[in-house]
XYZ file of N, CA and C in Angstrom:
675
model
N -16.392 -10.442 39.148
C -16.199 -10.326 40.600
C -15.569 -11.601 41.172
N -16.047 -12.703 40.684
C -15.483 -14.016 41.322
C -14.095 -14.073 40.948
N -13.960 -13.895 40.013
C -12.186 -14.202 38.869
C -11.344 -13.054 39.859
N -12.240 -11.992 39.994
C -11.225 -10.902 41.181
C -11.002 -11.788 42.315
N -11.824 -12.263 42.996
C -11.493 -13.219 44.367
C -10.834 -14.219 44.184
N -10.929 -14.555 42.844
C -10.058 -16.273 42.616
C -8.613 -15.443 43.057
N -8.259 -14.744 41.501
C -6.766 -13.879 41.906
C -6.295 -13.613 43.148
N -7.226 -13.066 44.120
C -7.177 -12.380 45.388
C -6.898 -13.852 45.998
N -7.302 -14.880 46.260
C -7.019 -16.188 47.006
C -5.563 -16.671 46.496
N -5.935 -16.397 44.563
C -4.115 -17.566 44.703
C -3.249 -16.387 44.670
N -3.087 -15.355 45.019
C -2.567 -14.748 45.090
C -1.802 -14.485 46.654
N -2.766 -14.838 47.494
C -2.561 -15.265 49.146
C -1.515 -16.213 49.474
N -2.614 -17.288 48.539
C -1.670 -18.762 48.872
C -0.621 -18.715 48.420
N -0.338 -17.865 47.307
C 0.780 -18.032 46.806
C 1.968 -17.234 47.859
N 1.673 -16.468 48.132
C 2.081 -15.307 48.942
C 2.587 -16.044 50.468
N 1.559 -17.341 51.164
C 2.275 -18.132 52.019
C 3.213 -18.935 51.824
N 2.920 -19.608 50.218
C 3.526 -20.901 50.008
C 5.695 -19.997 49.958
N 5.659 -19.149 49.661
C 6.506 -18.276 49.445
C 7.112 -17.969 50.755
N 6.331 -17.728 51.751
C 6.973 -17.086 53.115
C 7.404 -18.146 53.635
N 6.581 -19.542 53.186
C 6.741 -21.365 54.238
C 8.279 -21.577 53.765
N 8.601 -21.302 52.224
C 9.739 -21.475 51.337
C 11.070 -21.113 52.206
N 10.979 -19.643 51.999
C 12.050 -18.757 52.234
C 12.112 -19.413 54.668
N 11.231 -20.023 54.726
C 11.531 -20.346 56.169
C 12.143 -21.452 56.231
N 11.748 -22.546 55.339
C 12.441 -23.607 55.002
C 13.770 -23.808 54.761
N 13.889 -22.741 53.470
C 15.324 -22.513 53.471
C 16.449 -21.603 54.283
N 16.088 -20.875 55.011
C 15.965 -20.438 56.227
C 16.862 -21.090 57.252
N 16.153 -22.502 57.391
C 16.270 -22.916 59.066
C 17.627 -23.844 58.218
N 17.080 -24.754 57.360
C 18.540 -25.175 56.600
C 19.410 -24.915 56.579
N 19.744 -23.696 56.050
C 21.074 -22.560 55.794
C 21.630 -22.342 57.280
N 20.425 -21.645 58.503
C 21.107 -21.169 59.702
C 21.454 -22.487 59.978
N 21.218 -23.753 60.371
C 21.498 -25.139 60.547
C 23.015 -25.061 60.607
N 22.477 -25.498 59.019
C 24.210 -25.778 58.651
C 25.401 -24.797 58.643
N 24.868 -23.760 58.291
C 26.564 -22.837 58.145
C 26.586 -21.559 59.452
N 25.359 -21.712 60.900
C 25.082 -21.172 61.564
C 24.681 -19.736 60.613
N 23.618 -18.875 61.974
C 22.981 -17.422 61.610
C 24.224 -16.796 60.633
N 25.048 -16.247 61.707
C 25.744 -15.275 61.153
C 26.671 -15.695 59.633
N 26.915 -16.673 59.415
C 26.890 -17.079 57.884
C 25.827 -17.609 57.061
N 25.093 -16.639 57.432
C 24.069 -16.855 55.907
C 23.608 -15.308 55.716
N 23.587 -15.369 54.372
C 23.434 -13.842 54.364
C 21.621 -13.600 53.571
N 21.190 -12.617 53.468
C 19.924 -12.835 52.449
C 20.015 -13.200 51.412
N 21.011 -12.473 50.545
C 21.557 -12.656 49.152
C 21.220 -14.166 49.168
N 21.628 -14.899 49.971
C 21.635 -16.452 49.622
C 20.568 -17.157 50.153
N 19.621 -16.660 51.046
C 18.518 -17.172 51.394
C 17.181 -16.981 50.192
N 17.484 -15.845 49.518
C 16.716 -15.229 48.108
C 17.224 -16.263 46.875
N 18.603 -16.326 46.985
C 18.682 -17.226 45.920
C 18.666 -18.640 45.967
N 18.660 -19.081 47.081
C 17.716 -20.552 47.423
C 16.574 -21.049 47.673
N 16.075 -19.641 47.413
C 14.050 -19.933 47.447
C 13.889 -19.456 45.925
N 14.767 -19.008 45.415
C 14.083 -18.504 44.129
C 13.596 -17.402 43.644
N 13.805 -16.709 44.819
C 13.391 -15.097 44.463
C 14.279 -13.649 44.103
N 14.142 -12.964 44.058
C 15.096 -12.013 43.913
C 15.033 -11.311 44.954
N 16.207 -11.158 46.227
C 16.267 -10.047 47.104
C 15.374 -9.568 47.457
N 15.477 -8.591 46.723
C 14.241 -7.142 47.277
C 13.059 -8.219 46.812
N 12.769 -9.084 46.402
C 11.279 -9.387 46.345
C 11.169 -9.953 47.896
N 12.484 -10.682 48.527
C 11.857 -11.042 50.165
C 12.007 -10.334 50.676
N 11.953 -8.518 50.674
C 11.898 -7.844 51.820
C 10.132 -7.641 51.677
N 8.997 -8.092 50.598
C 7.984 -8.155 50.778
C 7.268 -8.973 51.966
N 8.256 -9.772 52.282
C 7.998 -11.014 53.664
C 8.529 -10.646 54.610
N 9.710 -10.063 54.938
C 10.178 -10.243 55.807
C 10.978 -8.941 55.793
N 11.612 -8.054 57.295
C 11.835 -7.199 57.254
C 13.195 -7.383 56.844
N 13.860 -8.298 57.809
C 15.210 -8.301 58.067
C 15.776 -9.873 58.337
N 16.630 -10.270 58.010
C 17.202 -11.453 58.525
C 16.912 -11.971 59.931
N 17.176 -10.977 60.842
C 16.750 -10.999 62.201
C 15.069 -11.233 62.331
N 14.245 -10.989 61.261
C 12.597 -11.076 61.723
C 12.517 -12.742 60.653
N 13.471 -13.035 59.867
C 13.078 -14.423 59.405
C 13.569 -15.487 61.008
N 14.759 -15.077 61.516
C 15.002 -15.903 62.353
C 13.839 -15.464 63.700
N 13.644 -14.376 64.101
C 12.577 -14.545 64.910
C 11.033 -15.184 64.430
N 10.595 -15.379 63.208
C 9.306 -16.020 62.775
C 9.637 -17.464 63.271
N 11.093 -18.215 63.141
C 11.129 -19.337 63.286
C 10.823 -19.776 64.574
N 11.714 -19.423 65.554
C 11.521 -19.106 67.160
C 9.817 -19.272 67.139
N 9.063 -18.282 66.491
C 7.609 -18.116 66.786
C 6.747 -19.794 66.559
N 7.242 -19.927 65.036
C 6.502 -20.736 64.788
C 6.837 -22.375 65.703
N 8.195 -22.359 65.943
C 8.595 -23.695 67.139
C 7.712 -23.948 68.536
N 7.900 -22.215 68.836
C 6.748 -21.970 69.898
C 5.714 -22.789 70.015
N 4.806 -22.387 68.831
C 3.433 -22.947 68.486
C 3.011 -24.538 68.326
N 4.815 -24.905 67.454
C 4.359 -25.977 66.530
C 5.049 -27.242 67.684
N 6.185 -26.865 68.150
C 6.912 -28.345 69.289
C 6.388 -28.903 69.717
N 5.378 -28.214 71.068
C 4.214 -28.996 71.807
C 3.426 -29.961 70.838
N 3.106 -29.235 69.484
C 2.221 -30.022 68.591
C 2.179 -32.037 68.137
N 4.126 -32.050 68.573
C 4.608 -32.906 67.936
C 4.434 -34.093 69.470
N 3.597 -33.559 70.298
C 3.764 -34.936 70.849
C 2.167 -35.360 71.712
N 2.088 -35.900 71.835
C 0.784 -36.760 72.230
C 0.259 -35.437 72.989
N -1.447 -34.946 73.279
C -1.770 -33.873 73.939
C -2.134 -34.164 75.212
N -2.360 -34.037 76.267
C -2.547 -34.133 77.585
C -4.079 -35.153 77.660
N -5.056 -35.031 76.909
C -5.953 -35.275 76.458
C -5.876 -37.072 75.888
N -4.874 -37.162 74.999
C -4.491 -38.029 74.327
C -3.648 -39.068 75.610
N -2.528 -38.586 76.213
C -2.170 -39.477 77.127
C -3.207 -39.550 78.345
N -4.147 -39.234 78.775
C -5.173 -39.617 79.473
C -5.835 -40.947 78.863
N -6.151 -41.122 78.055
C -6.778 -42.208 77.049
C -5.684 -43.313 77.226
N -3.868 -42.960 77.226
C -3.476 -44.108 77.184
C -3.199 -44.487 78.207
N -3.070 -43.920 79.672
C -3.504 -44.094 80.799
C -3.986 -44.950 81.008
N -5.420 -45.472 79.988
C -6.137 -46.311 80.772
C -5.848 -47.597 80.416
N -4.772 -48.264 79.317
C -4.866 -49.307 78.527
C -3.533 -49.920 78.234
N -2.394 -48.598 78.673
C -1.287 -48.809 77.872
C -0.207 -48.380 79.464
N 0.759 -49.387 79.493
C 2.002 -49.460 80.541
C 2.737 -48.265 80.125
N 3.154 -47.899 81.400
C 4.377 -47.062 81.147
C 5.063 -47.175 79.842
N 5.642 -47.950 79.984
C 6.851 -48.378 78.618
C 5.897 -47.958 77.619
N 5.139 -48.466 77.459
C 4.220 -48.169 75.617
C 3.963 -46.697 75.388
N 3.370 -46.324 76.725
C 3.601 -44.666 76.483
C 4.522 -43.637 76.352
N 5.447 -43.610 76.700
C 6.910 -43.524 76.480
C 7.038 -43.792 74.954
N 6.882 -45.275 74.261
C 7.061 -45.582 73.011
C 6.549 -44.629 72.409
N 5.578 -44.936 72.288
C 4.307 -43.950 72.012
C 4.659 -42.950 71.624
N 5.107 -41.880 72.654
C 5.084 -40.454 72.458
C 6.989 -40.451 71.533
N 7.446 -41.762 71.512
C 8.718 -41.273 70.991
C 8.462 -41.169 69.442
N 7.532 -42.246 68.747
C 6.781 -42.585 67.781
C 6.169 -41.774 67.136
N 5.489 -40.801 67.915
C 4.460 -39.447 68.115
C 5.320 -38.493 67.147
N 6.296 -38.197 67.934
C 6.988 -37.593 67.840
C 7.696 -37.313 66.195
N 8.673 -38.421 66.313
C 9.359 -38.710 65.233
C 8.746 -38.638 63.812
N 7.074 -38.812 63.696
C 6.217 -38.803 62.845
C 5.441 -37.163 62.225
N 5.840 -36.709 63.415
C 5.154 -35.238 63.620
C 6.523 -34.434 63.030
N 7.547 -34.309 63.199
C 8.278 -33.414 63.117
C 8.560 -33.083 62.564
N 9.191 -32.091 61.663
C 9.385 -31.643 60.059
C 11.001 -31.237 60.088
N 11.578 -31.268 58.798
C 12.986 -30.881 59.153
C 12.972 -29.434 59.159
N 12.268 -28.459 59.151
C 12.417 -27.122 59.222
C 12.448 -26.863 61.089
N 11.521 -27.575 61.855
C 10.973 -27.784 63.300
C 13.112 -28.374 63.874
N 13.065 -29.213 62.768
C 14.714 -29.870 63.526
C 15.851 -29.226 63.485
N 15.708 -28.796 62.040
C 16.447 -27.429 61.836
C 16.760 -25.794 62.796
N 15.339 -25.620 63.117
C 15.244 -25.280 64.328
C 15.905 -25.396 65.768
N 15.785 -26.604 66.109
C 16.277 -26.781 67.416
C 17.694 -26.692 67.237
N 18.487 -27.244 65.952
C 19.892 -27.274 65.863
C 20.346 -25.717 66.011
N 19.412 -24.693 65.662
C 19.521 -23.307 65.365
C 19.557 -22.562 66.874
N 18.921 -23.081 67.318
C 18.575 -22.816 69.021
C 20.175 -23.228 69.832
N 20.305 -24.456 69.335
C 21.408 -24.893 70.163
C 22.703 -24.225 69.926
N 22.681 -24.266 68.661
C 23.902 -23.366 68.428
C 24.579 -21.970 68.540
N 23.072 -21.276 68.975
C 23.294 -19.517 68.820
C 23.135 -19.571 70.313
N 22.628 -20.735 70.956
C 22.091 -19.975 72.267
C 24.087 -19.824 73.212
N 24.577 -19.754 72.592
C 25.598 -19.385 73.645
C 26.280 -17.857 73.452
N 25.915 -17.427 72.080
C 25.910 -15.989 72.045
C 24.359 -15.068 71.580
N 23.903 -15.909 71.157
C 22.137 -14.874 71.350
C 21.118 -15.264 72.566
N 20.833 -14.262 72.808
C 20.415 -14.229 74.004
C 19.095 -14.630 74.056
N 18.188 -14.628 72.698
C 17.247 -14.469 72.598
C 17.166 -16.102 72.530
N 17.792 -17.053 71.848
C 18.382 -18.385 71.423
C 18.179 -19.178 72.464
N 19.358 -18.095 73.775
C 19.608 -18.938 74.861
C 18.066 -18.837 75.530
N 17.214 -17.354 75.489
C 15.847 -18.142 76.365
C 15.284 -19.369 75.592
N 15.059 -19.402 74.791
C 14.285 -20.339 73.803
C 14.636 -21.285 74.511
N 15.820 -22.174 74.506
C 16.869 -23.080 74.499
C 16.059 -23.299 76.400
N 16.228 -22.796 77.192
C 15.992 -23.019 78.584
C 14.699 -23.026 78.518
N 13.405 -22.100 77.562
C 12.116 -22.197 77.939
C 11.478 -22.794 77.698
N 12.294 -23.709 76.257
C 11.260 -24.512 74.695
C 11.820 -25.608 75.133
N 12.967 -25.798 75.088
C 13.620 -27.430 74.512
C 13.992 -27.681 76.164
N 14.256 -27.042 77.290
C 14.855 -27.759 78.412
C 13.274 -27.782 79.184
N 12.797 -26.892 79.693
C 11.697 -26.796 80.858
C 10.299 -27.065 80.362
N 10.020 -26.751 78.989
C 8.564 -26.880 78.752
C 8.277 -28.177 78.738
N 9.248 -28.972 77.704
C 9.352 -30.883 77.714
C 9.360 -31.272 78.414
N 10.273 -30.647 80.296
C 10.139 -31.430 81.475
C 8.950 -31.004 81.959
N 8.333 -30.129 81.550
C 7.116 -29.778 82.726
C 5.844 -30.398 81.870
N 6.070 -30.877 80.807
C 5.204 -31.971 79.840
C 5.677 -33.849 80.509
N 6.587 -34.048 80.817
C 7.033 -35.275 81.211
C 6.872 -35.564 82.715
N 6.900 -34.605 83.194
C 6.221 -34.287 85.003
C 5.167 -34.439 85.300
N 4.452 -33.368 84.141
C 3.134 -33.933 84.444
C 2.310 -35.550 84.140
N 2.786 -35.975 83.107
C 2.716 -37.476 83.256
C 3.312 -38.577 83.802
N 4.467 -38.189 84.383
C 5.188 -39.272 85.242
C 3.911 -38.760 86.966
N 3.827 -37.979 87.210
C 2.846 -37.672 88.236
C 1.552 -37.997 87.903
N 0.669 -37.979 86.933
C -0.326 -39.397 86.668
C -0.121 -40.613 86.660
N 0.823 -40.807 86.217
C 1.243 -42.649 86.204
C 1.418 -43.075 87.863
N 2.133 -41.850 88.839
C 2.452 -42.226 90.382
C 0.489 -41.966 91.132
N -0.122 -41.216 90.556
C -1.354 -41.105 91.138
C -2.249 -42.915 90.843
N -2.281 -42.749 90.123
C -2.558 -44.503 89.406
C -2.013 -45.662 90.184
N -1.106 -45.345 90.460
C -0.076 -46.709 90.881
C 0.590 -47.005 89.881
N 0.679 -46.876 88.547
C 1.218 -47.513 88.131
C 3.163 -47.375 87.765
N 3.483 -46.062 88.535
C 4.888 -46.630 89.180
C 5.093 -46.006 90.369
N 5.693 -46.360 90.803
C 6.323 -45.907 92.239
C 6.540 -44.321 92.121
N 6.421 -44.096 93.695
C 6.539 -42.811 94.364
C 7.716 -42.724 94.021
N 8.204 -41.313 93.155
C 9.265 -40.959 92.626
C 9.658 -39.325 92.244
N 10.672 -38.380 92.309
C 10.823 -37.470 92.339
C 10.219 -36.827 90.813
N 9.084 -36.518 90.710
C 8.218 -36.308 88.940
C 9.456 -35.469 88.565
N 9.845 -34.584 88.975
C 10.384 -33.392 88.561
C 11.911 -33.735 87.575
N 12.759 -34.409 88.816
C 13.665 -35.214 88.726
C 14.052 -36.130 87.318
N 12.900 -36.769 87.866
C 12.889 -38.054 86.723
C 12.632 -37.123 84.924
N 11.647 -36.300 84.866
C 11.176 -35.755 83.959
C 12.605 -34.966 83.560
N 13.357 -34.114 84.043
C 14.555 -33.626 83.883
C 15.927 -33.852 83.011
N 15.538 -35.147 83.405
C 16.966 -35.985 83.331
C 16.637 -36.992 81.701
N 14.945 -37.057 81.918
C 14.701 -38.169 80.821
C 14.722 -36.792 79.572
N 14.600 -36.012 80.112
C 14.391 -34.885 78.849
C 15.415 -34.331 78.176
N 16.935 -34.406 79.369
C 18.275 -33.958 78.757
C 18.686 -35.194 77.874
N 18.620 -36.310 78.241
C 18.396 -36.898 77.733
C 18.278 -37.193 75.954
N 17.087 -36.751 76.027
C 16.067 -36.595 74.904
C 17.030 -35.603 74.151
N 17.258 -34.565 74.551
C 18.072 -33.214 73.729
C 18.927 -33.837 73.107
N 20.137 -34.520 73.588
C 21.408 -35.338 73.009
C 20.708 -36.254 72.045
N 20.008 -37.211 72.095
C 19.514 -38.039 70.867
C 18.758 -37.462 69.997
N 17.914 -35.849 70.613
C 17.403 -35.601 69.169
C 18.326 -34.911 68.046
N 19.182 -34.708 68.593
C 21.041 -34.204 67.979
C 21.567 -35.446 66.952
N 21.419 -36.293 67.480
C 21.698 -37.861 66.680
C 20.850 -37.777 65.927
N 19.433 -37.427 66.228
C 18.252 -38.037 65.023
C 18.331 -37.241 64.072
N 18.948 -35.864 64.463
C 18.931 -35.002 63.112
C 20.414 -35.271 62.585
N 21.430 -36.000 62.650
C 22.470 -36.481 62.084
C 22.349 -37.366 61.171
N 21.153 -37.806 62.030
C 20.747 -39.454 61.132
C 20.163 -39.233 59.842
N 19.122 -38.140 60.427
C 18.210 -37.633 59.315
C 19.479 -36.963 57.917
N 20.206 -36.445 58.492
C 21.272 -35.833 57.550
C 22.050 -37.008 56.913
N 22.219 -38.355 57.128
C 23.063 -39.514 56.918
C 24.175 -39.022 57.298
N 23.788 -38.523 58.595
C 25.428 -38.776 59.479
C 25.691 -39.854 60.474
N 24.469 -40.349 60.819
C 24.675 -41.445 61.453
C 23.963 -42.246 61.510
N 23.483 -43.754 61.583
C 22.745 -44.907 61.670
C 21.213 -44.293 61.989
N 20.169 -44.403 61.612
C 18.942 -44.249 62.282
C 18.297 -45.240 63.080
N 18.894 -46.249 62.470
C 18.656 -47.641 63.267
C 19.029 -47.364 64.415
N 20.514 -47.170 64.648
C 20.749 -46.841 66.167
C 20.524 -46.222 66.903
N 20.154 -45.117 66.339
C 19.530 -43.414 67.760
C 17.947 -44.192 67.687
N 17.356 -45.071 67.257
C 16.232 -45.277 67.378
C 15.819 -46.148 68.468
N 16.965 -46.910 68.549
C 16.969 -48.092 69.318
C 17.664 -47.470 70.666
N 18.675 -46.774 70.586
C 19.315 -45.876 71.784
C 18.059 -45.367 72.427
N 17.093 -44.313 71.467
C 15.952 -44.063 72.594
C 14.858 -45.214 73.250
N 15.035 -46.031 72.217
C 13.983 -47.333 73.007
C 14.612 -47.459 74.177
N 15.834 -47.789 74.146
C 16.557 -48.328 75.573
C 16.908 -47.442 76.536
N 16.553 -46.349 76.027
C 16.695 -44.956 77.391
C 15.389 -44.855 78.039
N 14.214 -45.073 77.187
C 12.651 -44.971 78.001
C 12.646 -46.142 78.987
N 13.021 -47.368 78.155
C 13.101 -48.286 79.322
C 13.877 -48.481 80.519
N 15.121 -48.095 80.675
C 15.769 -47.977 81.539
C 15.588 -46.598 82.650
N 14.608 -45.703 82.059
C 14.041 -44.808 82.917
C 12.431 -45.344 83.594
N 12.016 -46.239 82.611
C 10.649 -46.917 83.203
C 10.964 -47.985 84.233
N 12.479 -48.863 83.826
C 13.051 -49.349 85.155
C 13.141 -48.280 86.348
N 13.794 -48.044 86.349
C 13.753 -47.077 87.539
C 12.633 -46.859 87.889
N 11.533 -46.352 87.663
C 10.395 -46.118 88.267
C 9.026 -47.109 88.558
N 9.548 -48.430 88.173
C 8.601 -49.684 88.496
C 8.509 -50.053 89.653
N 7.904 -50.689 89.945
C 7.807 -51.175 91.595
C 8.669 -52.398 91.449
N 8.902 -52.815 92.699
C 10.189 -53.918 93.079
C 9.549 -54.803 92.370
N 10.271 -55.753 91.561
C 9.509 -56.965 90.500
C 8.999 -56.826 89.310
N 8.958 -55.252 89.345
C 8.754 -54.516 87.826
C 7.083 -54.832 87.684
N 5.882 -55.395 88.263
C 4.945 -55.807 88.123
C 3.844 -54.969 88.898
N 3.749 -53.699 87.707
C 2.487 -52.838 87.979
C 1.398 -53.388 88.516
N 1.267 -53.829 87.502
C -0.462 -54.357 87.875
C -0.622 -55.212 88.949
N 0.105 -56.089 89.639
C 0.018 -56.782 91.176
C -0.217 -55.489 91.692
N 0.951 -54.519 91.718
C 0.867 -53.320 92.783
C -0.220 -52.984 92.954
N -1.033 -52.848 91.746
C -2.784 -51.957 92.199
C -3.467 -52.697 92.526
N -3.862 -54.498 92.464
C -4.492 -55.110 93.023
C -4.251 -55.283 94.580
N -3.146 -54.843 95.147
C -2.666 -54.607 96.346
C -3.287 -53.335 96.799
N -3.848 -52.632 96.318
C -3.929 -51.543 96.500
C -5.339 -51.273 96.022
């Protein structure tokens, strides 16, 4: 009975480690040679399987690229500090460090299947429709309405100036889209990592300029206050 359940378990795992595969190679393939050039034939023979063995996973090409969509859903938010977590640094850590912070967060969390992803988003969303919500719901509005809500704790605090949350969060987030384009270039050795790294250091700060009080000196402000 147990040796039946062992089978029955690696038989599972095996059965995920297989579906994680064929997603992996997946987001790679749509990446680089976009959706509509990749065919199954070649997504089967870059995981290792034979064809008809991945229609056991997956229905259709179209349901591997919608699992991905799903799992970005779930997993993006994952990759950056939780609401919970920047409360804590709230109490200890300046603007600027939090900002660092979550760029740090980030960069540590992310997987190239997750980056692969977004390149996949960006690229289809001007003829899939489904792409283009993603693209406006995942990567443009959810990140600003994650960066809003903490630029609007930091203005409740004092610790920067009365400032348009919405605005500011917007702009630091388009932002963000264009360099995470670089970071996955970089990641590819297409371009310096040193530099998109340092490009985003100097974009948080020059957005934390902007939102400092005259003299740049938080902490006077709240003893004033």
């Amino acid at each position: 009975m147990n040796n039946d359940k062992n089978k029955l378990v690696k038989k599972r795992k095996k059965g995920l480690e297989t579906i994680q595969n064929i997603l992996d190679i997946s987001a790679d393939l749509f990446a680089r040679n976009g959706y509509d050039g990749v065919s199954l034939r070649q997504i089967a023979k870059y995981a290792g399987i034979k064809e008809s063995s991945l229609y056991n996973h997956f229905k259709s090409k179209a349901d591997i690229l919608e699992t991905l969509f799903d799992e970005f859903i779930k997993l993006a938010p994952q990759t950056r500090p939780s609401d919970d977590e920047i409360d804590r640094m709230l109490i200890f850590m300046e603007p600027e460090e939090i900002f660092k912070n979550i760029v740090f967060h980030v960069g540590e969390s992310v997987n190239c299947t997750l980056l692969n992803t977004i390149m996949i988003i960006n690229y289809e969303k001007f003829r899939n429709p489904r792409a283009a919500e993603m693209y406006y719901k995942y990567v443009v509005n959810e990140p600003a309405d994650y960066y809003e809500r903490l630029i609007k704790k930091m203005i409740e605090r004092k610790m920067v100036k009365p400032v348009d949350a919405r605005t500011f969060a917007e702009q630091y987030n388009y932002v963000s889209i264009v360099l995470t384009k670089e970071y996955v270039m970089a990641r590819n050795g297409l371009a310096d990592m040193h530099s998109v790294v340092g490009y985003m250091i100097k974009t948080l700060k020059f957005f934390c300029s902007l939102m400092a009080y005259e003299g740049g000196d938080c902490n006077e402000k709240k003893k004033e206050i």
